[in-house]
C-alpha cells in the first residue's frame, strides 16, 4: 500500500496576515526558499533526537527537480532513526546478509512534492507516508529555521492538513460506519457510541442512553446525517444537533473503506489526517512506483483539492 499525506502551506507576517507565496515579502518567492533549503539539506544532514532518545537524521541525497516556471519541486527526503536490532536475510536462501545494530541508522527515502502556484496564498506539500518516518514536523521546523536564517525573521510558516473533500465524500458514501463519538466539552470524559454493540452510556451525571444499531438501515441513516453535518459549516460556538436527539459540541466518527480507516471530525477538521491510499493510481516497475507517476498523482490530488468547492473549509482544506 502506497500512501500520500498532503499539507497546505501558508506564510504569515508579524501581523498574522497571510501572504502571497511567490512574493511574500514583496519580492521573494517561497518556492525558491524551499529549493535553497532542500539544497542545503543535501549538503548538511540534520541530526536530532526523538522523545524516546533515539537518534534521527533528516537529509536529501537525491536529485532535486526544481521547476520555477511550473511552481513545483520534487525530490526524496531521507529520514532515518536508530534504536532497533534486527536481521536482514536473503529472500531465497534465508541466509543472514546483515545484522542491524541499535546504533545503525534505518533510512527511508520518501517522495516529496512541493507546489507553490503564482499569486496564491496557499501551496501544497505532498509526502510519501511511511511508518515511523513522519516528515511534517521536522520539515516545518527546519524550513522555518532556514527562513529565519535567510533573513526573513518576520514571517512564519504554517502547515495544515490538505483535505481532499472529493476523496472524503466518496469514503463516507461507500465506506462502513464503524463508530461515532459524541463530545461535550464540559465533560471530563467523552461519550462514545459503538454502532455494532448495545452500549449503556453513563458519563458524569448524564442520563444512561442505550442505542441499538443492528441493521444496515441504521448504519445508512446515521451516515446520511453525518455526511450532511460534515459538509456543512459549523460555527465555533454553535451546538451540533444530531439525529434529532443529541446536542453536543463535537462529533467524530470512523469510516472503514477498502481496508483503510479514517476518523472524521465535524467541527475540528484540522485534527484529521490528510493521508490517501494512492496505490491504484500509480505505475509500478519491478515493484517500485515510477517517479513520473508519483509526480502525476501528486498534481492530480492537488487539483482535486483546488477543484472542490471548499470555501467553507478554508481553514483546513
mmCIF file of C-alpha atoms in Angstrom:
data_model
loop_
_atom_site.group_PDB
_atom_site.id
_atom_site.type_symbol
_atom_site.label_atom_id
_atom_site.label_comp_id
_atom_site.label_asym_id
_atom_site.label_seq_id
_atom_site.Cartn_x
_atom_site.Cartn_y
_atom_site.Cartn_z
ATOM 1 C CA UNK A 1 0.000 0.000 0.000
ATOM 2 C CA UNK A 2 1.328 3.411 -1.000
ATOM 3 C CA UNK A 3 0.017 6.414 0.946
ATOM 4 C CA UNK A 4 0.436 10.126 0.422
ATOM 5 C CA UNK A 5 -0.052 12.758 3.107
ATOM 6 C CA UNK A 6 -0.917 16.246 1.887
ATOM 7 C CA UNK A 7 -0.446 19.537 3.716
ATOM 8 C CA UNK A 8 -1.476 23.048 2.818
ATOM 9 C CA UNK A 9 1.349 25.555 3.147
ATOM 10 C CA UNK A 10 0.882 29.213 4.124
ATOM 11 C CA UNK A 11 3.111 32.018 5.374
ATOM 12 C CA UNK A 12 2.140 34.790 7.801
ATOM 13 C CA UNK A 13 3.734 38.112 8.653
ATOM 14 C CA UNK A 14 4.012 39.540 12.176
ATOM 15 C CA UNK A 15 0.505 40.956 11.888
ATOM 16 C CA UNK A 16 -0.745 37.380 11.305
ATOM 17 C CA UNK A 17 -1.738 38.208 7.740
ATOM 18 C CA UNK A 18 -1.442 35.520 5.067
ATOM 19 C CA UNK A 19 0.958 36.471 2.308
ATOM 20 C CA UNK A 20 1.079 35.767 -1.429
ATOM 21 C CA UNK A 21 3.626 32.955 -1.506
ATOM 22 C CA UNK A 22 5.567 33.858 -4.644
ATOM 23 C CA UNK A 23 6.140 37.421 -3.300
ATOM 24 C CA UNK A 24 5.625 37.004 0.431
ATOM 25 C CA UNK A 25 7.792 39.991 1.380
ATOM 26 C CA UNK A 26 7.011 41.907 -1.773
ATOM 27 C CA UNK A 27 9.625 40.214 -3.964
ATOM 28 C CA UNK A 28 10.799 36.843 -2.587
ATOM 29 C CA UNK A 29 9.324 33.529 -3.757
ATOM 30 C CA UNK A 30 8.758 30.829 -1.107
ATOM 31 C CA UNK A 31 9.338 28.168 -3.788
ATOM 32 C CA UNK A 32 12.903 29.430 -4.207
ATOM 33 C CA UNK A 33 13.375 29.427 -0.426
ATOM 34 C CA UNK A 34 12.196 25.788 -0.338
ATOM 35 C CA UNK A 35 14.633 24.874 -3.107
ATOM 36 C CA UNK A 36 17.555 26.512 -1.318
ATOM 37 C CA UNK A 37 16.542 24.757 1.908
ATOM 38 C CA UNK A 38 16.475 21.347 0.202
ATOM 39 C CA UNK A 39 19.806 22.060 -1.456
ATOM 40 C CA UNK A 40 21.217 22.932 1.972
ATOM 41 C CA UNK A 41 19.849 19.639 3.363
ATOM 42 C CA UNK A 42 21.738 17.816 0.630
ATOM 43 C CA UNK A 43 24.972 19.342 1.895
ATOM 44 C CA UNK A 44 24.200 19.380 5.623
ATOM 45 C CA UNK A 45 22.364 16.478 7.237
ATOM 46 C CA UNK A 46 20.249 17.360 10.278
ATOM 47 C CA UNK A 47 20.800 15.198 13.384
ATOM 48 C CA UNK A 48 18.349 15.277 16.276
ATOM 49 C CA UNK A 49 16.788 13.037 18.948
ATOM 50 C CA UNK A 50 13.187 11.957 19.332
ATOM 51 C CA UNK A 51 11.177 11.701 22.558
ATOM 52 C CA UNK A 52 12.426 8.118 23.085
ATOM 53 C CA UNK A 53 16.044 9.199 22.974
ATOM 54 C CA UNK A 54 16.705 7.635 19.580
ATOM 55 C CA UNK A 55 18.917 9.491 17.166
ATOM 56 C CA UNK A 56 17.191 10.662 13.991
ATOM 57 C CA UNK A 57 18.509 12.217 10.825
ATOM 58 C CA UNK A 58 16.894 14.323 8.135
ATOM 59 C CA UNK A 59 18.521 14.969 4.781
ATOM 60 C CA UNK A 60 18.335 14.918 0.989
ATOM 61 C CA UNK A 61 20.553 12.550 -1.003
ATOM 62 C CA UNK A 62 18.568 12.512 -4.265
ATOM 63 C CA UNK A 63 18.393 14.937 -7.154
ATOM 64 C CA UNK A 64 16.177 17.959 -6.633
ATOM 65 C CA UNK A 65 13.946 18.757 -9.593
ATOM 66 C CA UNK A 66 13.214 22.486 -9.409
ATOM 67 C CA UNK A 67 10.747 23.838 -11.985
ATOM 68 C CA UNK A 68 10.322 27.503 -11.166
ATOM 69 C CA UNK A 69 8.109 28.211 -14.181
ATOM 70 C CA UNK A 70 5.662 25.478 -13.119
ATOM 71 C CA UNK A 71 5.869 26.301 -9.411
ATOM 72 C CA UNK A 72 6.950 22.787 -8.400
ATOM 73 C CA UNK A 73 9.796 20.907 -6.733
ATOM 74 C CA UNK A 74 10.120 17.159 -6.336
ATOM 75 C CA UNK A 75 12.767 15.095 -4.609
ATOM 76 C CA UNK A 76 13.158 12.352 -1.991
ATOM 77 C CA UNK A 77 13.654 13.246 1.660
ATOM 78 C CA UNK A 78 15.792 10.894 3.743
ATOM 79 C CA UNK A 79 14.555 10.015 7.231
ATOM 80 C CA UNK A 80 16.471 7.664 9.495
ATOM 81 C CA UNK A 81 16.490 6.565 13.121
ATOM 82 C CA UNK A 82 18.419 4.319 15.494
ATOM 83 C CA UNK A 83 17.310 2.109 18.377
ATOM 84 C CA UNK A 84 16.327 -1.297 16.982
ATOM 85 C CA UNK A 85 18.139 -4.576 16.430
ATOM 86 C CA UNK A 86 17.042 -6.751 13.510
ATOM 87 C CA UNK A 87 18.443 -9.033 10.824
ATOM 88 C CA UNK A 88 18.442 -8.713 7.057
ATOM 89 C CA UNK A 89 18.316 -12.073 5.301
ATOM 90 C CA UNK A 90 18.487 -13.290 1.728
ATOM 91 C CA UNK A 91 14.959 -13.634 0.326
ATOM 92 C CA UNK A 92 15.660 -17.024 -1.277
ATOM 93 C CA UNK A 93 18.219 -18.765 0.909
ATOM 94 C CA UNK A 94 17.274 -17.094 4.215
ATOM 95 C CA UNK A 95 20.991 -16.661 4.904
ATOM 96 C CA UNK A 96 21.945 -13.758 7.108
ATOM 97 C CA UNK A 97 23.062 -10.808 4.995
ATOM 98 C CA UNK A 98 23.486 -8.171 7.664
ATOM 99 C CA UNK A 99 22.708 -7.745 11.337
ATOM 100 C CA UNK A 100 21.424 -4.269 12.105
ATOM 101 C CA UNK A 101 22.589 -2.885 15.437
ATOM 102 C CA UNK A 102 20.879 -0.338 17.669
ATOM 103 C CA UNK A 103 23.352 2.359 16.637
ATOM 104 C CA UNK A 104 22.771 1.802 12.914
ATOM 105 C CA UNK A 105 20.550 4.267 11.117
ATOM 106 C CA UNK A 106 17.454 2.786 9.475
ATOM 107 C CA UNK A 107 16.986 5.059 6.481
ATOM 108 C CA UNK A 108 13.923 5.536 4.268
ATOM 109 C CA UNK A 109 13.639 7.676 1.173
ATOM 110 C CA UNK A 110 10.259 9.353 0.810
ATOM 111 C CA UNK A 111 8.974 11.050 -2.292
ATOM 112 C CA UNK A 112 8.251 14.734 -1.659
ATOM 113 C CA UNK A 113 6.419 17.162 -3.937
ATOM 114 C CA UNK A 114 6.021 20.914 -3.371
ATOM 115 C CA UNK A 115 3.635 23.082 -5.370
ATOM 116 C CA UNK A 116 3.510 26.860 -4.911
ATOM 117 C CA UNK A 117 1.313 28.477 -7.576
ATOM 118 C CA UNK A 118 1.793 32.078 -8.602
ATOM 119 C CA UNK A 119 -0.348 34.726 -6.911
ATOM 120 C CA UNK A 120 -1.710 32.296 -4.325
ATOM 121 C CA UNK A 121 -1.763 32.387 -0.533
ATOM 122 C CA UNK A 122 -1.644 28.602 -0.410
ATOM 123 C CA UNK A 123 0.787 25.992 -1.612
ATOM 124 C CA UNK A 124 0.773 22.231 -1.102
ATOM 125 C CA UNK A 125 3.335 19.723 0.129
ATOM 126 C CA UNK A 126 2.874 16.026 -0.636
ATOM 127 C CA UNK A 127 4.837 13.463 1.381
ATOM 128 C CA UNK A 128 5.094 9.742 0.787
ATOM 129 C CA UNK A 129 3.891 8.234 4.055
ATOM 130 C CA UNK A 130 5.985 5.549 5.757
ATOM 131 C CA UNK A 131 5.548 4.172 9.257
ATOM 132 C CA UNK A 132 7.820 5.718 11.912
ATOM 133 C CA UNK A 133 9.059 8.328 9.453
ATOM 134 C CA UNK A 134 6.690 11.278 9.752
ATOM 135 C CA UNK A 135 8.029 14.296 7.889
ATOM 136 C CA UNK A 136 5.598 17.124 8.605
ATOM 137 C CA UNK A 137 7.000 18.352 11.933
ATOM 138 C CA UNK A 138 10.676 18.226 11.000
ATOM 139 C CA UNK A 139 10.013 19.716 7.548
ATOM 140 C CA UNK A 140 8.023 22.607 9.004
ATOM 141 C CA UNK A 141 10.522 23.313 11.780
ATOM 142 C CA UNK A 142 13.602 23.198 9.568
ATOM 143 C CA UNK A 143 12.001 25.294 6.824
ATOM 144 C CA UNK A 144 11.018 27.880 9.450
ATOM 145 C CA UNK A 145 14.583 27.914 10.805
ATOM 146 C CA UNK A 146 16.028 28.250 7.303
ATOM 147 C CA UNK A 147 13.609 31.099 6.586
ATOM 148 C CA UNK A 148 14.791 32.909 9.718
ATOM 149 C CA UNK A 149 18.464 32.286 8.994
ATOM 150 C CA UNK A 150 17.928 33.601 5.456
ATOM 151 C CA UNK A 151 16.896 36.966 6.880
ATOM 152 C CA UNK A 152 13.101 36.575 6.839
ATOM 153 C CA UNK A 153 12.640 36.896 10.600
ATOM 154 C CA UNK A 154 9.177 38.438 10.439
ATOM 155 C CA UNK A 155 7.496 35.539 8.669
ATOM 156 C CA UNK A 156 6.075 32.264 9.953
ATOM 157 C CA UNK A 157 5.425 29.018 8.072
ATOM 158 C CA UNK A 158 2.164 27.199 8.825
ATOM 159 C CA UNK A 159 1.296 23.725 7.529
ATOM 160 C CA UNK A 160 -2.205 22.310 7.993
ATOM 161 C CA UNK A 161 -3.926 19.173 6.654
ATOM 162 C CA UNK A 162 -4.717 19.446 2.954
ATOM 163 C CA UNK A 163 -8.025 17.617 2.975
ATOM 164 C CA UNK A 164 -9.290 16.165 -0.289
ATOM 165 C CA UNK A 165 -13.043 16.531 0.106
ATOM 166 C CA UNK A 166 -13.737 14.565 -3.082
ATOM 167 C CA UNK A 167 -11.901 11.598 -1.589
ATOM 168 C CA UNK A 168 -13.555 12.045 1.818
ATOM 169 C CA UNK A 169 -17.011 12.331 0.267
ATOM 170 C CA UNK A 170 -16.515 9.068 -1.603
ATOM 171 C CA UNK A 171 -15.207 7.370 1.534
ATOM 172 C CA UNK A 172 -18.242 8.350 3.600
ATOM 173 C CA UNK A 173 -20.701 7.353 0.885
ATOM 174 C CA UNK A 174 -19.155 3.957 0.088
ATOM 175 C CA UNK A 175 -17.500 3.029 3.376
ATOM 176 C CA UNK A 176 -18.810 1.358 6.501
ATOM 177 C CA UNK A 177 -19.524 3.474 9.545
ATOM 178 C CA UNK A 178 -17.718 1.852 12.474
ATOM 179 C CA UNK A 179 -18.289 4.188 15.403
ATOM 180 C CA UNK A 180 -19.460 7.631 16.426
ATOM 181 C CA UNK A 181 -18.229 9.715 19.346
ATOM 182 C CA UNK A 182 -20.449 12.456 20.768
ATOM 183 C CA UNK A 183 -18.365 15.005 22.672
ATOM 184 C CA UNK A 184 -19.417 17.676 25.161
ATOM 185 C CA UNK A 185 -16.519 19.904 26.086
ATOM 186 C CA UNK A 186 -17.746 20.486 29.624
ATOM 187 C CA UNK A 187 -17.493 16.788 30.384
ATOM 188 C CA UNK A 188 -14.273 15.303 31.624
ATOM 189 C CA UNK A 189 -14.936 12.140 29.652
ATOM 190 C CA UNK A 190 -16.127 11.706 26.084
ATOM 191 C CA UNK A 191 -19.345 9.875 25.331
ATOM 192 C CA UNK A 192 -18.727 7.104 22.855
ATOM 193 C CA UNK A 193 -21.367 5.246 20.872
ATOM 194 C CA UNK A 194 -20.425 1.885 19.408
ATOM 195 C CA UNK A 195 -22.502 1.019 16.395
ATOM 196 C CA UNK A 196 -22.073 -2.739 16.480
ATOM 197 C CA UNK A 197 -22.999 -3.290 20.140
ATOM 198 C CA UNK A 198 -25.635 -2.074 22.557
ATOM 199 C CA UNK A 199 -23.866 0.222 24.976
ATOM 200 C CA UNK A 200 -25.006 1.812 28.188
ATOM 201 C CA UNK A 201 -23.556 5.295 28.214
ATOM 202 C CA UNK A 202 -23.075 6.980 31.549
ATOM 203 C CA UNK A 203 -20.814 9.984 31.866
ATOM 204 C CA UNK A 204 -20.769 12.349 34.832
ATOM 205 C CA UNK A 205 -24.396 12.826 35.860
ATOM 206 C CA UNK A 206 -25.702 12.280 32.350
ATOM 207 C CA UNK A 207 -28.659 10.042 31.669
ATOM 208 C CA UNK A 208 -27.855 6.496 30.627
ATOM 209 C CA UNK A 209 -28.670 6.020 26.966
ATOM 210 C CA UNK A 210 -28.958 2.678 25.255
ATOM 211 C CA UNK A 211 -28.545 2.780 21.498
ATOM 212 C CA UNK A 212 -29.276 -0.116 19.181
ATOM 213 C CA UNK A 213 -27.675 -0.299 15.746
ATOM 214 C CA UNK A 214 -28.294 -3.768 14.441
ATOM 215 C CA UNK A 215 -29.367 -3.162 10.860
ATOM 216 C CA UNK A 216 -27.840 -1.776 7.683
ATOM 217 C CA UNK A 217 -30.650 0.759 7.630
ATOM 218 C CA UNK A 218 -29.440 2.290 10.895
ATOM 219 C CA UNK A 219 -25.891 2.469 9.567
ATOM 220 C CA UNK A 220 -27.116 4.173 6.383
ATOM 221 C CA UNK A 221 -29.333 6.699 8.172
ATOM 222 C CA UNK A 222 -26.518 7.705 10.535
ATOM 223 C CA UNK A 223 -24.078 8.043 7.629
ATOM 224 C CA UNK A 224 -26.528 10.257 5.780
ATOM 225 C CA UNK A 225 -26.784 12.701 8.669
ATOM 226 C CA UNK A 226 -23.064 12.608 9.391
ATOM 227 C CA UNK A 227 -22.375 13.335 5.724
ATOM 228 C CA UNK A 228 -24.682 16.341 5.848
ATOM 229 C CA UNK A 229 -23.058 17.654 9.030
ATOM 230 C CA UNK A 230 -19.533 17.099 7.760
ATOM 231 C CA UNK A 231 -20.180 19.165 4.636
ATOM 232 C CA UNK A 232 -21.903 21.971 6.468
ATOM 233 C CA UNK A 233 -20.386 24.971 8.183
ATOM 234 C CA UNK A 234 -20.417 24.713 11.995
ATOM 235 C CA UNK A 235 -19.660 27.934 13.824
ATOM 236 C CA UNK A 236 -17.213 27.874 16.714
ATOM 237 C CA UNK A 237 -19.767 28.429 19.485
ATOM 238 C CA UNK A 238 -22.661 26.627 17.842
ATOM 239 C CA UNK A 239 -24.045 23.384 19.247
ATOM 240 C CA UNK A 240 -24.299 20.381 16.940
ATOM 241 C CA UNK A 241 -27.704 18.699 16.760
ATOM 242 C CA UNK A 242 -27.585 15.039 15.774
ATOM 243 C CA UNK A 243 -30.413 12.637 14.872
ATOM 244 C CA UNK A 244 -33.000 14.949 16.498
ATOM 245 C CA UNK A 245 -31.864 13.611 19.852
ATOM 246 C CA UNK A 246 -28.366 14.776 20.789
ATOM 247 C CA UNK A 247 -26.946 18.240 21.401
ATOM 248 C CA UNK A 248 -23.155 18.186 21.542
ATOM 249 C CA UNK A 249 -20.049 20.294 20.957
ATOM 250 C CA UNK A 250 -18.252 17.908 18.617
ATOM 251 C CA UNK A 251 -18.810 14.639 16.765
ATOM 252 C CA UNK A 252 -16.115 12.331 15.465
ATOM 253 C CA UNK A 253 -16.799 9.187 13.501
ATOM 254 C CA UNK A 254 -14.759 6.402 11.966
ATOM 255 C CA UNK A 255 -15.252 5.108 8.429
ATOM 256 C CA UNK A 256 -13.689 1.946 7.007
ATOM 257 C CA UNK A 257 -13.341 1.703 3.239
ATOM 258 C CA UNK A 258 -11.275 -0.764 1.195
ATOM 259 C CA UNK A 259 -9.362 -1.876 4.279
ATOM 260 C CA UNK A 260 -8.461 1.666 5.316
ATOM 261 C CA UNK A 261 -9.949 3.538 8.285
ATOM 262 C CA UNK A 262 -10.173 7.275 8.820
ATOM 263 C CA UNK A 263 -11.521 9.352 11.684
ATOM 264 C CA UNK A 264 -13.626 12.363 10.694
ATOM 265 C CA UNK A 265 -14.437 15.448 12.776
ATOM 266 C CA UNK A 266 -17.495 17.627 12.241
ATOM 267 C CA UNK A 267 -16.089 20.828 13.749
ATOM 268 C CA UNK A 268 -12.338 20.439 14.215
ATOM 269 C CA UNK A 269 -11.409 19.239 10.741
ATOM 270 C CA UNK A 270 -7.841 20.367 11.337
ATOM 271 C CA UNK A 271 -7.446 17.285 13.578
ATOM 272 C CA UNK A 272 -7.961 14.955 10.642
ATOM 273 C CA UNK A 273 -5.154 13.102 8.923
ATOM 274 C CA UNK A 274 -4.851 14.002 5.264
ATOM 275 C CA UNK A 275 -3.478 10.646 4.124
ATOM 276 C CA UNK A 276 -4.736 8.986 0.932
ATOM 277 C CA UNK A 277 -4.076 5.499 -0.442
ATOM 278 C CA UNK A 278 -2.761 6.110 -3.969
ATOM 279 C CA UNK A 279 -1.629 2.567 -4.802
ATOM 280 C CA UNK A 280 -4.181 2.076 -7.564
ATOM 281 C CA UNK A 281 -3.260 5.368 -9.220
ATOM 282 C CA UNK A 282 0.475 4.749 -9.566
ATOM 283 C CA UNK A 283 2.518 2.954 -12.199
ATOM 284 C CA UNK A 284 4.952 0.355 -10.870
ATOM 285 C CA UNK A 285 8.065 -1.149 -12.428
ATOM 286 C CA UNK A 286 9.716 -4.060 -10.585
ATOM 287 C CA UNK A 287 7.574 -3.290 -7.556
ATOM 288 C CA UNK A 288 8.619 0.364 -7.344
ATOM 289 C CA UNK A 289 6.402 3.316 -8.186
ATOM 290 C CA UNK A 290 7.832 5.345 -11.059
ATOM 291 C CA UNK A 291 8.845 8.918 -10.347
ATOM 292 C CA UNK A 292 6.702 10.179 -13.225
ATOM 293 C CA UNK A 293 3.591 8.536 -11.797
ATOM 294 C CA UNK A 294 4.342 9.897 -8.312
ATOM 295 C CA UNK A 295 4.510 13.403 -9.768
ATOM 296 C CA UNK A 296 1.389 12.869 -11.871
ATOM 297 C CA UNK A 297 -0.686 11.649 -8.919
ATOM 298 C CA UNK A 298 0.570 14.493 -6.693
ATOM 299 C CA UNK A 299 -0.602 17.050 -9.242
ATOM 300 C CA UNK A 300 -3.948 15.256 -9.639
ATOM 301 C CA UNK A 301 -4.571 15.242 -5.885
ATOM 302 C CA UNK A 302 -3.756 18.929 -5.534
ATOM 303 C CA UNK A 303 -6.053 19.739 -8.463
ATOM 304 C CA UNK A 304 -8.818 17.710 -6.793
ATOM 305 C CA UNK A 305 -8.421 19.746 -3.619
ATOM 306 C CA UNK A 306 -8.493 23.007 -5.562
ATOM 307 C CA UNK A 307 -11.413 21.851 -7.693
ATOM 308 C CA UNK A 308 -13.713 21.054 -4.784
ATOM 309 C CA UNK A 309 -16.000 23.894 -3.717
ATOM 310 C CA UNK A 310 -14.497 24.031 -0.252
ATOM 311 C CA UNK A 311 -14.772 27.712 0.567
ATOM 312 C CA UNK A 312 -16.387 26.835 3.886
ATOM 313 C CA UNK A 313 -13.367 24.714 4.799
ATOM 314 C CA UNK A 314 -10.628 27.234 4.026
ATOM 315 C CA UNK A 315 -9.107 26.791 7.449
ATOM 316 C CA UNK A 316 -8.110 23.205 6.710
ATOM 317 C CA UNK A 317 -8.526 22.496 3.004
#
